[in-house]
CSV table of C-alpha atoms in Angstrom, one decimal:
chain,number,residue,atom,x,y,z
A,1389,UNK,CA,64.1,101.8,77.4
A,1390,UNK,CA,65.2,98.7,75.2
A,1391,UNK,CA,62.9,96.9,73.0
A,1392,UNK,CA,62.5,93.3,74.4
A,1393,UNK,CA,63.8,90.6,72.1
A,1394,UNK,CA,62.1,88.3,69.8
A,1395,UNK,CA,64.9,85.7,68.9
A,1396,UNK,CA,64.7,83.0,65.7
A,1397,UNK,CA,66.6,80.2,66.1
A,1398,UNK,CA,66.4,77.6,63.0
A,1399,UNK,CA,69.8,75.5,61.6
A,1400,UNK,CA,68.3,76.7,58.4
A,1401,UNK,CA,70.9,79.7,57.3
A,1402,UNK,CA,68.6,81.1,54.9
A,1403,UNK,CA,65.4,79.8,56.4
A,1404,UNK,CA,66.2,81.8,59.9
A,1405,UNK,CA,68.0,85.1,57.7
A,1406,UNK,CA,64.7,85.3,55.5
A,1407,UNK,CA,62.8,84.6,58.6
A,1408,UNK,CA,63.9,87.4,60.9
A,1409,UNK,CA,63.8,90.0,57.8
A,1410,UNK,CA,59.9,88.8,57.6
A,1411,UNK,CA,59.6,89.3,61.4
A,1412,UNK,CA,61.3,92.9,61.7
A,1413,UNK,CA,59.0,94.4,58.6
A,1414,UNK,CA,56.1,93.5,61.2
A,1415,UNK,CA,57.2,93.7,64.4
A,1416,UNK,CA,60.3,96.1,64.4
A,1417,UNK,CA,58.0,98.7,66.6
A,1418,UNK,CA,57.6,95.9,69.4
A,1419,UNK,CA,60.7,93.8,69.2
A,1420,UNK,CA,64.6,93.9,68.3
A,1421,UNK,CA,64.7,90.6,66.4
A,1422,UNK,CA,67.8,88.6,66.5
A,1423,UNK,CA,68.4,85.5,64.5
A,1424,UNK,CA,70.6,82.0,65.2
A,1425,UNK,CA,71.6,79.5,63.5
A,1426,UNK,CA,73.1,77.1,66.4
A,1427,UNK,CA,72.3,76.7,69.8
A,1428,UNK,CA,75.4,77.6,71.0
A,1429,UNK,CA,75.2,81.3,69.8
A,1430,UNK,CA,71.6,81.2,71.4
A,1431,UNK,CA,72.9,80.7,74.2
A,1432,UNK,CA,75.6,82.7,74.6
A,1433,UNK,CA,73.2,85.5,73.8
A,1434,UNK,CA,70.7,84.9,76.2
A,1435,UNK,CA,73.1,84.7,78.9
A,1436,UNK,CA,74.1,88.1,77.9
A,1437,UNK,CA,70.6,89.4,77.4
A,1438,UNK,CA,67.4,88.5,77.9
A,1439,UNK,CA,65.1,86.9,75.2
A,1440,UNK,CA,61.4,87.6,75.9
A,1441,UNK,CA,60.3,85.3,72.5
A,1442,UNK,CA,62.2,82.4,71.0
A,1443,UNK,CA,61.0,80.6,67.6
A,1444,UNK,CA,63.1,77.6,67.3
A,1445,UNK,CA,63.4,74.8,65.0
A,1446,UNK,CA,62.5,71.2,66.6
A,1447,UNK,CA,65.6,70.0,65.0
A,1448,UNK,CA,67.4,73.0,67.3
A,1449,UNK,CA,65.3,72.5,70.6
A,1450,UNK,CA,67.3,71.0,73.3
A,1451,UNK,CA,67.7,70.9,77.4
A,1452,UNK,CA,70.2,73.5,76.8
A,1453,UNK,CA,67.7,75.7,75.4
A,1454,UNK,CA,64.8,74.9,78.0
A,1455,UNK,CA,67.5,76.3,81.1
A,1456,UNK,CA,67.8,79.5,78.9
A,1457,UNK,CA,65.7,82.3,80.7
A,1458,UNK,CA,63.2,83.0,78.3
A,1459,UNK,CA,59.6,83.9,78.8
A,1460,UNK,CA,58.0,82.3,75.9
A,1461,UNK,CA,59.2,79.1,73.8
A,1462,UNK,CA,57.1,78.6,70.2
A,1463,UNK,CA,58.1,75.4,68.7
A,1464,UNK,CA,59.1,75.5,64.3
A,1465,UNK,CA,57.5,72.2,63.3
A,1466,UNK,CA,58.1,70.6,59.8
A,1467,UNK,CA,55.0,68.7,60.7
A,1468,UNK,CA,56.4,66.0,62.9
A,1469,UNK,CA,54.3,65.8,66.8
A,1470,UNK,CA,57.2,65.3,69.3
A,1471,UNK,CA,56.2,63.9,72.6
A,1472,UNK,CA,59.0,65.9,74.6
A,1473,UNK,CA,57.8,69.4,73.2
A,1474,UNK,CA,54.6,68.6,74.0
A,1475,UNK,CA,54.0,71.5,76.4
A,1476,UNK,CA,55.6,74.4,74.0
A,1477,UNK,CA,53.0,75.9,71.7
A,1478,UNK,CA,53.8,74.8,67.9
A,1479,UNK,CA,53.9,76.4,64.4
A,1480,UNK,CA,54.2,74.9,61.0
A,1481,UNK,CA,57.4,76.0,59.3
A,1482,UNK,CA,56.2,75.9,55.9
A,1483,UNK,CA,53.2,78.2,56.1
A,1484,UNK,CA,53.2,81.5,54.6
A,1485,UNK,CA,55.4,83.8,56.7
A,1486,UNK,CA,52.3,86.3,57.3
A,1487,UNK,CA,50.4,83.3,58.7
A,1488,UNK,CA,53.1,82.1,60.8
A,1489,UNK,CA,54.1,85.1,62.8
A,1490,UNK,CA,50.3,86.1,63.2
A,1491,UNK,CA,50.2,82.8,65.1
A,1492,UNK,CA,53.1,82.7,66.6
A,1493,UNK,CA,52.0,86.3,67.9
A,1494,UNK,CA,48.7,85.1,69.1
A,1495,UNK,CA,50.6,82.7,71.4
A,1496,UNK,CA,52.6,85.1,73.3
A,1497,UNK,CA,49.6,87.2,73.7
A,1498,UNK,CA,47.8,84.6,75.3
A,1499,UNK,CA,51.0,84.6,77.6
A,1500,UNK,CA,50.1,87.6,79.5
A,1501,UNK,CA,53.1,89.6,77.7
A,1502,UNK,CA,55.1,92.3,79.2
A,1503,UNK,CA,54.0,96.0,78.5
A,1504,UNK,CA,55.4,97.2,75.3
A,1505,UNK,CA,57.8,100.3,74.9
A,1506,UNK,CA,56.5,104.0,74.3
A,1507,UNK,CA,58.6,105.1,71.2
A,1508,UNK,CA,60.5,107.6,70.6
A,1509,UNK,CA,59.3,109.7,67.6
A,1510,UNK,CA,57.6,112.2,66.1
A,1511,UNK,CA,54.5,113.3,67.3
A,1512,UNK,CA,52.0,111.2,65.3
A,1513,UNK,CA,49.7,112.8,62.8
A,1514,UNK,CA,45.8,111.8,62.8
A,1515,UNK,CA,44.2,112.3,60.1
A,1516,UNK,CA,39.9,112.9,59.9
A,1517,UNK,CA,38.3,112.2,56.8
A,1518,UNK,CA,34.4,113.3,57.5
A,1519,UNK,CA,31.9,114.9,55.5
A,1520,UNK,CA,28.4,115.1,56.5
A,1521,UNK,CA,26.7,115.0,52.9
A,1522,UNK,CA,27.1,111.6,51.0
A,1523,UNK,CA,28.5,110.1,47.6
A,1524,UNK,CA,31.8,112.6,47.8
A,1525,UNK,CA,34.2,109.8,47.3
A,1526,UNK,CA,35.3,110.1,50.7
A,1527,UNK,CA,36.6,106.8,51.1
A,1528,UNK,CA,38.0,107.0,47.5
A,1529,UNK,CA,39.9,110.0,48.5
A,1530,UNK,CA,41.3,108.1,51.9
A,1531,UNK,CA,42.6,105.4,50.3
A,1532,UNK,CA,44.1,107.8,47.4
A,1533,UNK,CA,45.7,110.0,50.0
A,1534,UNK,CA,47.3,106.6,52.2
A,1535,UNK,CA,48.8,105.4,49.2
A,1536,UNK,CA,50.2,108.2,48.2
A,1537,UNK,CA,51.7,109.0,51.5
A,1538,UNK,CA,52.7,105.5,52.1
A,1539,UNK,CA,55.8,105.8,50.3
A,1540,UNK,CA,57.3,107.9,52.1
A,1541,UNK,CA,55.2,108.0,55.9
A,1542,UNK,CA,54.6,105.0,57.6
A,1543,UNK,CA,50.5,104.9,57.3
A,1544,UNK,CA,48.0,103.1,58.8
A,1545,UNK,CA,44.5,103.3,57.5
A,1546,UNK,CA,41.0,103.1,59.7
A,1547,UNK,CA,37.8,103.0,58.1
A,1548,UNK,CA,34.8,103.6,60.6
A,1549,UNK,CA,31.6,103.1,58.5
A,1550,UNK,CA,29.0,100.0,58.7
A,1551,UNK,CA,29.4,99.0,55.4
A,1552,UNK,CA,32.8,99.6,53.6
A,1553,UNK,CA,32.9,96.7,51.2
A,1554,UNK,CA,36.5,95.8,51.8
A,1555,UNK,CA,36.0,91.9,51.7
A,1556,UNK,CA,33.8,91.6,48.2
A,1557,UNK,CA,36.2,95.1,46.5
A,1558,UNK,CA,39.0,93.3,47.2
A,1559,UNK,CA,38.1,89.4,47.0
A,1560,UNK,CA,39.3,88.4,50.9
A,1561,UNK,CA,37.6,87.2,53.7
A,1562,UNK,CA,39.3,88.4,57.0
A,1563,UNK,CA,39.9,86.8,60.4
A,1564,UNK,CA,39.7,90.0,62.2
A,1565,UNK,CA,38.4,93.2,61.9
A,1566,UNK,CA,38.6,96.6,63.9
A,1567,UNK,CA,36.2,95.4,66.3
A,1568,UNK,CA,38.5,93.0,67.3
A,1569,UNK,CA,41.5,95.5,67.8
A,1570,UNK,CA,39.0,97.6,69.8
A,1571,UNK,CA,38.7,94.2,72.1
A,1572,UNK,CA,42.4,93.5,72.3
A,1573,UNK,CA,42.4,96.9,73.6
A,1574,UNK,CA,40.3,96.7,76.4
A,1575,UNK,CA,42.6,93.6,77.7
A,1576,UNK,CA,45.7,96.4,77.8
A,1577,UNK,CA,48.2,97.7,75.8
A,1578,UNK,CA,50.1,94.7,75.4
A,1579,UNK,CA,47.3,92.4,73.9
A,1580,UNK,CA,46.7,94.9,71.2
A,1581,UNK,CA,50.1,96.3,70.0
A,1582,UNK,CA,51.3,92.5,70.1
A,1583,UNK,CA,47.9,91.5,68.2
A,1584,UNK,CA,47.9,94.2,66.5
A,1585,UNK,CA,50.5,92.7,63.2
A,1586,UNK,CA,48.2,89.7,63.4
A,1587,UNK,CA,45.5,92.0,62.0
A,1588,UNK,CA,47.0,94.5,59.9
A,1589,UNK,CA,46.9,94.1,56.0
A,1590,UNK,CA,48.6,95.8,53.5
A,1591,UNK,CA,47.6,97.5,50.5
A,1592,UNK,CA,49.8,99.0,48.3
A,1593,UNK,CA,52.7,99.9,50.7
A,1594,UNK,CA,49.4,101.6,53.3
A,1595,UNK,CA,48.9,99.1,56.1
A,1596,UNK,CA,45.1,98.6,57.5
A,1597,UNK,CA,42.6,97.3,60.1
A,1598,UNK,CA,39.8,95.4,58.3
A,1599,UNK,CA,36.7,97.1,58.7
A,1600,UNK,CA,34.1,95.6,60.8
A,1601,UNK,CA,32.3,93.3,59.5
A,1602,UNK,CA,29.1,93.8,61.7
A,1603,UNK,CA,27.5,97.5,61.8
A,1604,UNK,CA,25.6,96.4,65.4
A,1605,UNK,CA,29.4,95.6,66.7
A,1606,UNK,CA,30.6,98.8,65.9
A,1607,UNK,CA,27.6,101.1,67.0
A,1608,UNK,CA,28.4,99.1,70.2
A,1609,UNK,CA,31.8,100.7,70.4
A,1610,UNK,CA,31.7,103.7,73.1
A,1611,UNK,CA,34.2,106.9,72.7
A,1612,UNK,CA,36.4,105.8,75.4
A,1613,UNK,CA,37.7,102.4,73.9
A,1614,UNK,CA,37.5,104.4,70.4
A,1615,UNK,CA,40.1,106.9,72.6
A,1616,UNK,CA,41.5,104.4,74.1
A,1617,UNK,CA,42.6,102.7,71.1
A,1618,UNK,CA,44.1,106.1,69.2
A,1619,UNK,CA,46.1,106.4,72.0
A,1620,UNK,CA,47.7,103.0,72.4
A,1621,UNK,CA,48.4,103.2,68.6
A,1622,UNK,CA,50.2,106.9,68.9
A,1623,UNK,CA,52.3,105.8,72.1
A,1624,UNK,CA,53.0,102.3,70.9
A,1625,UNK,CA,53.0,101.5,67.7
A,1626,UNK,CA,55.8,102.3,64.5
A,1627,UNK,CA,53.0,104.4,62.6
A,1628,UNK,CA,53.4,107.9,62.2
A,1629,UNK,CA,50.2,108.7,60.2
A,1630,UNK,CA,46.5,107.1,60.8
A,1631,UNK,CA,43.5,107.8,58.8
A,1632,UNK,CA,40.5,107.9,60.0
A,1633,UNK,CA,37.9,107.6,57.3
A,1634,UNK,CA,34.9,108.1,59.5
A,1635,UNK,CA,30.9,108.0,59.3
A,1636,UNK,CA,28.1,109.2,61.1
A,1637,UNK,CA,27.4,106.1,63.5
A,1638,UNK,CA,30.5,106.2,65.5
A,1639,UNK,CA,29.7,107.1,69.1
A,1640,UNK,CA,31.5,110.4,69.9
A,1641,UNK,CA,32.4,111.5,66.3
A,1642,UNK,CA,32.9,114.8,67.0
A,1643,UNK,CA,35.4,114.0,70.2
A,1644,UNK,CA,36.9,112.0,67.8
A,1645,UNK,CA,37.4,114.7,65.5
A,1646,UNK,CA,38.6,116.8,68.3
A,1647,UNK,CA,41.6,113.9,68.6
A,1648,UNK,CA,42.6,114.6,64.5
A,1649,UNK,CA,45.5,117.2,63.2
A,1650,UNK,CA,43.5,118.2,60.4
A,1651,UNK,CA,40.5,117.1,59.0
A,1652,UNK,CA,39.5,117.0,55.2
A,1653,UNK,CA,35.8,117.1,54.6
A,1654,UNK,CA,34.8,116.1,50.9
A,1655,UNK,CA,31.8,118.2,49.6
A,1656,UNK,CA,29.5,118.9,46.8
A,1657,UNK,CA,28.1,122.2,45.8
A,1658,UNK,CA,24.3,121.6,45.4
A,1659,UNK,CA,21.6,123.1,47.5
A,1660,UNK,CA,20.5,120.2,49.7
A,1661,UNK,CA,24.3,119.4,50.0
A,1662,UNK,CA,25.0,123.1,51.4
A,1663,UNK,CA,22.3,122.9,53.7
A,1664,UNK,CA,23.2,119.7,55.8
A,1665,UNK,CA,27.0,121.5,56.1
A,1666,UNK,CA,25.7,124.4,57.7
A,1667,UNK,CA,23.5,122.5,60.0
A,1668,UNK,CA,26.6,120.2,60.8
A,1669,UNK,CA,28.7,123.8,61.1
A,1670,UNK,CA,25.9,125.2,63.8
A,1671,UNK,CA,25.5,122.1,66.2
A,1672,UNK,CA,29.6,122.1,66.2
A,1673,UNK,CA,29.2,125.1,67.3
A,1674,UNK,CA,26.0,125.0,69.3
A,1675,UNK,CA,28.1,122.2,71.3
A,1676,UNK,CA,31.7,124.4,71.5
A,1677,UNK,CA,33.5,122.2,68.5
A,1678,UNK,CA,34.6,125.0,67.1
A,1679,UNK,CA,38.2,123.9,67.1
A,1680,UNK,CA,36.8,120.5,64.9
A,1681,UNK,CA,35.6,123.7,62.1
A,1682,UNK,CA,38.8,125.5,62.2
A,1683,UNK,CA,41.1,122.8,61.0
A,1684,UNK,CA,38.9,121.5,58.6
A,1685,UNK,CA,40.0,121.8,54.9
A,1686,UNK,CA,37.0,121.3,52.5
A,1687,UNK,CA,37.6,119.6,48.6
A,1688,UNK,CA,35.4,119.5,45.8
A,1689,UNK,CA,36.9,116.2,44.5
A,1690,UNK,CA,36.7,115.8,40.8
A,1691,UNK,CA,34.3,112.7,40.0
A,1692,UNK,CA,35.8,109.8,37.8
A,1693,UNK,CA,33.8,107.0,36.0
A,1694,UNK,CA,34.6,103.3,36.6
A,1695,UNK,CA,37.9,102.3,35.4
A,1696,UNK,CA,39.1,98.6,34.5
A,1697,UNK,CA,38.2,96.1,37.0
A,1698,UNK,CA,36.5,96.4,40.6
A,1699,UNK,CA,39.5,94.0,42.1
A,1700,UNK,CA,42.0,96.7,40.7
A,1701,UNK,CA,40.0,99.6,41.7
A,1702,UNK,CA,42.0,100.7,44.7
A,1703,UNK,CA,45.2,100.4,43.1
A,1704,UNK,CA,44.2,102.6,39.9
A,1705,UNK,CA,42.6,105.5,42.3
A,1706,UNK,CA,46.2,106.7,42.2
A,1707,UNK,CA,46.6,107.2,38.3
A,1708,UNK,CA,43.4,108.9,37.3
A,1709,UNK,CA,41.9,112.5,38.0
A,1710,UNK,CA,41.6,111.8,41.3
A,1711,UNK,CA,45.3,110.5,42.0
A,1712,UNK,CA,46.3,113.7,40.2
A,1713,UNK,CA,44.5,116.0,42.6
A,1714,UNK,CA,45.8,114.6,45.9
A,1715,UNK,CA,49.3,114.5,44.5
A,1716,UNK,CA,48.6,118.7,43.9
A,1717,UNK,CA,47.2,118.8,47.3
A,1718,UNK,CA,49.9,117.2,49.0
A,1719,UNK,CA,52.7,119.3,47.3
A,1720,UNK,CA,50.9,122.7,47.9
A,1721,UNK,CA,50.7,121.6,51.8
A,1722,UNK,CA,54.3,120.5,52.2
A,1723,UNK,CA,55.5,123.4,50.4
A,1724,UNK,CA,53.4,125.5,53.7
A,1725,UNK,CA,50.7,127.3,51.2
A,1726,UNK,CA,48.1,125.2,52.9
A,1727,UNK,CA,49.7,123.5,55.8
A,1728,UNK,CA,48.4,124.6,59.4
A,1729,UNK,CA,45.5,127.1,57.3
A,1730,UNK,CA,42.4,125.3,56.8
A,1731,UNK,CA,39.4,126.6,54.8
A,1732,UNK,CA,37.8,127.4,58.1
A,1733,UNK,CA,33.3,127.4,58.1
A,1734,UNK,CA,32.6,124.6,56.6
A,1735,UNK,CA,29.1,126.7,55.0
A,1736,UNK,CA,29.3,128.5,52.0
A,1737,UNK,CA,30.2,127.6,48.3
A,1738,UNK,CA,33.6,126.4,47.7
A,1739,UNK,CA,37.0,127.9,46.9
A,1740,UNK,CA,38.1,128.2,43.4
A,1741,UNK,CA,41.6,126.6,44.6
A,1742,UNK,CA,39.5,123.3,46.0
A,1743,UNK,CA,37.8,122.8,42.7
A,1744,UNK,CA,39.0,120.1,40.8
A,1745,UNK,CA,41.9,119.2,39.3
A,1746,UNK,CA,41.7,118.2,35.9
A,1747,UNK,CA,44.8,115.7,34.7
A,1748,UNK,CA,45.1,113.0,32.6
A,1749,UNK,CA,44.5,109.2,32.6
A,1750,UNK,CA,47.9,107.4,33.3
């Protein structure tokens, strides 16, 4: 089945070329995005094939172009108000690209969209990142582990807990969050896949969903929209690995779990520590999770001290001790030493091949 088109129509060469590259780094998983610069090859297109999104310049919008078939018209405005495109939604074409599309986006979504495309690919890999003792650098080892595999996977990163930080660590303020997706997917797969690059941010080359911003929005999130969500995202979207760096408030963690490929479980080694992952170990297994225990891996990460600033915090992860063991971890499991073999009970003291790895300082 063919992608529907999102076509960019501006008299602007380099405007519309720059444009459409913008457009098909964000929406290339939804659309096949085609780009114009006259009416006349518009045309000739649409009557060839049809256009389900056209941006187009006011300076190209004619009565030509209001006969084309096309589901949704979003005006490019260089600021001036036109009385007869008064009734097509309108953009300003100066803004940054990122803000532009996520508006433009927002209108079709409002346009009760058609149903986007299952894709054709690879089966997509979840990923669980849970531990049930705290201060493992769990989240410090998720964000390690996306960059990393962001160069050469497509990755989208989740972070579950009530209070991740993300907007005072990395100095933005967001205008939607996970909950949000979680709500665009209760209106249907459309509304959220098509929302969905409106949200997104990227980090590094790893793309993520804000995390919620509330902690009484998210315990308010039941396992079948959580469910619900994962699966729009494997059938839908262009993402071939999600994290999921989870706590203990999401409802249905442990079905959650169930949902992941593998599952690495950060840990530490003292008494009190021990003793919470065998009682975690026996109610999995008091409630038939065994499945959750045998693909989970467990790491004793190595610990680092603060290094450089808190704004570059996320980006330096990657170059210290704890950058170094992820990169051995990832080589031993695509070389098949670890790959499909997890650690197994989750009890116990840990393996000399999980203790740390002890590089240097880039």
């Amino acid at each position: 089945m063919k992608k529907s088109v999102f076509a960019v129509c501006d008299l602007e060469a380099g405007y519309a070329s720059r444009l459409m590259d913008y457009i098909y780094e964000k929406e290339s998983g939804t659309f096949e995005v085609q780009a114009f610069t006259s009416v006349k090859n518009l045309s000739a297109f649409a009557r060839e094939q049809e256009i389900e999104l056209l941006l187009i310049s006011a300076a190209a919008m004619c009565e030509a172009v209001k006969e084309l078939p096309i589901r949704k018209i979003v005006i490019l405005s260089e600021g001036e108000v036109l009385q007869e495109l008064s009734n097509y939604p309108c953009v300003y074409k100066y803004q940054s690209s990122d803000s532009l599309v996520s508006e433009v986006m927002t209108y079709y979504a409002e346009a009760e969209p058609a149903a986007p495309v299952a894709l054709l690919k690879k089966k997509v890999e979840i990923i669980g990142i849970y531990s049930p003792v705290r201060r493992t650098l769990r989240t410090s080892f998720a964000l390690t582990l996306g960059q990393l595999w962001a160069k050469e996977r497509n990755v989208l990163y989740l972070n579950f807990e009530e209070y991740a930080g993300f907007s005072t660590l990395l100095g933005k303020e967001y205008k939607a969050d996970l909950t949000d997706l979680i709500y665009f997917s209760k209106e249907g797969s459309g509304q959220m896949i098509y929302r969905l690059g409106t949200i997104v941010q990227n980090l590094y080359g790893m793309d993520y969903v804000p995390p919620a911003l509330n902690p009484e929005d998210l315990r308010g999130i039941e396992l079948e929209e959580w469910l619900q969500m994962l699966e729009y995202l494997e059938t839908y979207s262009t993402y071939d690995t999600i994290i999921l760096d989870l706590g203990e408030q999401v409802n249905g963690l442990y079905e959650i779990l169930r949902q992941c490929s593998r599952i690495y479980m950060p840990v530490r080694e003292d008494g009190i520590s021990l003793a919470k992952l065998e009682q975690y170990e026996k109610v999995l297994t008091m409630r038939n999770y065994t499945d959750v225990i045998e693909k989970t891996r467990k790491l004793k990460l190595p610990f680092h001290s603060s290094f450089g600033p808190r704004e570059n915090y996320i980006e330096q992860l990657v170059w210290g001790e704890l950058g170094d063991y992820v990169r051995k971890l990832i080589r031993e499991e695509e070389a098949g030493g670890k790959q499909g073999k997890p650690e197994g009970k989750t009890s116990g003291r840990i393996k000399e091949t999980d203790r740390p790895y002890r590089g240097n300082h880039r």
